[in-house]
Short mmCIF file of C-alpha atoms in Angstrom, two decimals:
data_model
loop_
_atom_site.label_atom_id
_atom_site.label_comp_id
_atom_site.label_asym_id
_atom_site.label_seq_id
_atom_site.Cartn_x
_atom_site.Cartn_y
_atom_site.Cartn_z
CA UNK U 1 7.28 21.51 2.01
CA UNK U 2 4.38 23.30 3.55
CA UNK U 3 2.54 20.66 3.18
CA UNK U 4 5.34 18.02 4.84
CA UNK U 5 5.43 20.15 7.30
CA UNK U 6 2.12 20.69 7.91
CA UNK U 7 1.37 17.20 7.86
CA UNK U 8 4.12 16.78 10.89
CA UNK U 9 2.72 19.10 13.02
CA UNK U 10 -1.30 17.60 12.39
CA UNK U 11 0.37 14.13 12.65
CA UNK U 12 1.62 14.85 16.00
CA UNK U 13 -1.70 16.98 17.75
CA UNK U 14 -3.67 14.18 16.28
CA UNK U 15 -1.49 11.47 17.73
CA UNK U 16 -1.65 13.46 21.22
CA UNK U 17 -5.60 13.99 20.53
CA UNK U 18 -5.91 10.48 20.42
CA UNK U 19 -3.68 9.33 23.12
CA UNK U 20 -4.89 11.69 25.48
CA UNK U 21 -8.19 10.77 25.04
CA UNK U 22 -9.90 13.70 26.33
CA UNK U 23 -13.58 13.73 25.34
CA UNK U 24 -13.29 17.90 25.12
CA UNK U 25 -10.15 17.83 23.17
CA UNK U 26 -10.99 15.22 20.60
CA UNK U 27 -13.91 17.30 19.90
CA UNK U 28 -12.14 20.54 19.10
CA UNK U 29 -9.92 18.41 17.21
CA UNK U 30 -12.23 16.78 15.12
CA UNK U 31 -14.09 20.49 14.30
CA UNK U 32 -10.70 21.97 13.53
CA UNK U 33 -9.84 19.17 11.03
CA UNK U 34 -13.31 20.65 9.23
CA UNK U 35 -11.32 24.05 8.66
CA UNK U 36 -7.80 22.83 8.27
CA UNK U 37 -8.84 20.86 4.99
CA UNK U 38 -10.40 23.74 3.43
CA UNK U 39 -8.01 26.14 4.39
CA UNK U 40 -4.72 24.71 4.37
CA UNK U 41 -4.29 20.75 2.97
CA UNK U 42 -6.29 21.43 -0.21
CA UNK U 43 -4.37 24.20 -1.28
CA UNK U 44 -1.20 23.13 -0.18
CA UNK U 45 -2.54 20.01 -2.17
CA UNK U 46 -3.42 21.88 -5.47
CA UNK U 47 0.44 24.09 -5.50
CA UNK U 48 2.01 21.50 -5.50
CA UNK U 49 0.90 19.43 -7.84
CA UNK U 50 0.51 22.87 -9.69
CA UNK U 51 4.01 24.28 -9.41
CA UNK U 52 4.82 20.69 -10.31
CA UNK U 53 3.38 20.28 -13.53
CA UNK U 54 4.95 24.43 -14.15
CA UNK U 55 7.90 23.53 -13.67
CA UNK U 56 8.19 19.96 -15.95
CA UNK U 57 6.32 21.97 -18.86
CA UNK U 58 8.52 25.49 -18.16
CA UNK U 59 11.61 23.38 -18.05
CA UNK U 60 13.42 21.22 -21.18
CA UNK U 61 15.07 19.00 -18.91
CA UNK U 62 11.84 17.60 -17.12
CA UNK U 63 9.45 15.29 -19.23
CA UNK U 64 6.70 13.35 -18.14
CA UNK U 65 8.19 10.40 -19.09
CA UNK U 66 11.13 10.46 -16.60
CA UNK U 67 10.98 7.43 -14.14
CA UNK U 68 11.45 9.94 -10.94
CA UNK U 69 8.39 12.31 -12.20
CA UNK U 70 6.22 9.24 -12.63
CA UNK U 71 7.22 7.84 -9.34
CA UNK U 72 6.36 11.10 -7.66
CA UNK U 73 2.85 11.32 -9.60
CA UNK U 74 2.23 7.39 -8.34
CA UNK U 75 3.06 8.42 -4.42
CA UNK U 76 1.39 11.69 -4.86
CA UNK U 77 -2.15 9.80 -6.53
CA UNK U 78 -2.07 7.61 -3.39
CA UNK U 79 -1.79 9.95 -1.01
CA UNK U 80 -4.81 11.97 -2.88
CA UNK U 81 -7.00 8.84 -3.04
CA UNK U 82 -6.04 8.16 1.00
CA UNK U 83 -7.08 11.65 1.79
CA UNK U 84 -10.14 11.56 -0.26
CA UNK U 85 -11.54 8.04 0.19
CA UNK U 86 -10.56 7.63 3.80
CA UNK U 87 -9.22 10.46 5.65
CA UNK U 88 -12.13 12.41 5.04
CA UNK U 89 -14.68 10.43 5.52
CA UNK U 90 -13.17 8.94 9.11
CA UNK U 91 -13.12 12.54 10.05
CA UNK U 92 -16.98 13.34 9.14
CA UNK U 93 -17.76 9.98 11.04
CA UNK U 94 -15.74 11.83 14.17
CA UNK U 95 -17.32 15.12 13.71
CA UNK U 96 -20.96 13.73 13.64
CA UNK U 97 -19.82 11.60 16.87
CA UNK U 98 -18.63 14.54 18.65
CA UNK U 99 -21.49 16.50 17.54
CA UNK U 100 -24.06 14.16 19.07
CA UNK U 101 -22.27 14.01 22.26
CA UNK U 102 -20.56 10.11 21.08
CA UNK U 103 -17.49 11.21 22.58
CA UNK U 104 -16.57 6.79 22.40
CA UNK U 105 -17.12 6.86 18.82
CA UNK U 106 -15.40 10.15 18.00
CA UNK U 107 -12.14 8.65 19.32
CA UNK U 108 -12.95 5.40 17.68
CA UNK U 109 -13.24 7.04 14.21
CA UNK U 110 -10.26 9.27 15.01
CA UNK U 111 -7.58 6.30 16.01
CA UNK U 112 -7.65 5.34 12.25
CA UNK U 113 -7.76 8.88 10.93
CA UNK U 114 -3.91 8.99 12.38
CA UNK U 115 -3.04 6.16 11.36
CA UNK U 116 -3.97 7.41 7.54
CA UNK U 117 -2.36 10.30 8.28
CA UNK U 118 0.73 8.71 9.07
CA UNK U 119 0.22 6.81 5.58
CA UNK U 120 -0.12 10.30 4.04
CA UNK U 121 2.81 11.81 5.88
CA UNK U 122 5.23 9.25 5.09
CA UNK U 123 3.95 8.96 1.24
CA UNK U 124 4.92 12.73 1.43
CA UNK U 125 8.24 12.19 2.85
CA UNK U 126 9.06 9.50 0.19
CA UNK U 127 8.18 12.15 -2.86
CA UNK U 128 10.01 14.67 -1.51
CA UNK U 129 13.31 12.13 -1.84
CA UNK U 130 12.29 11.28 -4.84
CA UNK U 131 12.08 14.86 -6.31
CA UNK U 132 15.52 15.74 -4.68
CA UNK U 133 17.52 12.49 -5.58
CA UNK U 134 15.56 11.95 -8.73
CA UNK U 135 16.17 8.13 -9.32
CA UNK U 136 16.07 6.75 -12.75
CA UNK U 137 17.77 10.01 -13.88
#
């Protein structure tokens, strides 16, 4: 859930980066995403699928083979590859803009960077029903 809800509150600055479309602020945005990653989305990233894994090997009930715990890996393996293969790289593209003063193309690269993360966000919401309903079960 940390990382729901830290995806809900980056969702919404980025979405009021964007639309406010202050040069100054899209910059400091675009930096912060540089520590933010790091700091808090990868680990947040790793525990859970972590704790995850703990608790379908610590637990008889859970196998890997259950429909709801292969729906959740699915969601949770597009959401990774999103991050990785997009998200990331749209937010280098905005840093390097805002470095070299392309305050244009740092928005530019940013507007689809929330629209990722909105991809990301609502993957996230979708595997956290599916790990308290448990379809399939």
């Amino acid at each position: 859930m940390v990382w729901v809800g830290g995806a809900v509150v980056l969702l919404a600055l980025s979405a009021l980066t964007v639309r406010g479309a202050d040069p100054p602020a899209v910059a400091r945005f675009v930096r912060t995403l540089r520590v933010l990653g790091p700091a808090v989305l990868a680990p947040a990233t790793i525990a859970v699928v972590g704790f995850g894994v703990w608790v379908v090997l610590d637990d008889e009930s859970w196998d890997f083979g259950q429909t709801w715990i292969g729906i959740a890996l699915a969601l949770f393996a597009v959401a990774f590859l999103t991050g990785a293969a997009f998200q990331s790289r749209a937010a280098i593209s905005a840093e390097r803009a805002a470095d070299r003063g392309d305050d244009a193309e740092a928005l530019r690269q940013l507007t689809p960077w929330v629209w990722g993360y909105a991809l990301i966000l609502a993957l996230l919401v979708a595997i956290a029903w599916d790990m308290v309903l448990k379809p399939g079960l």
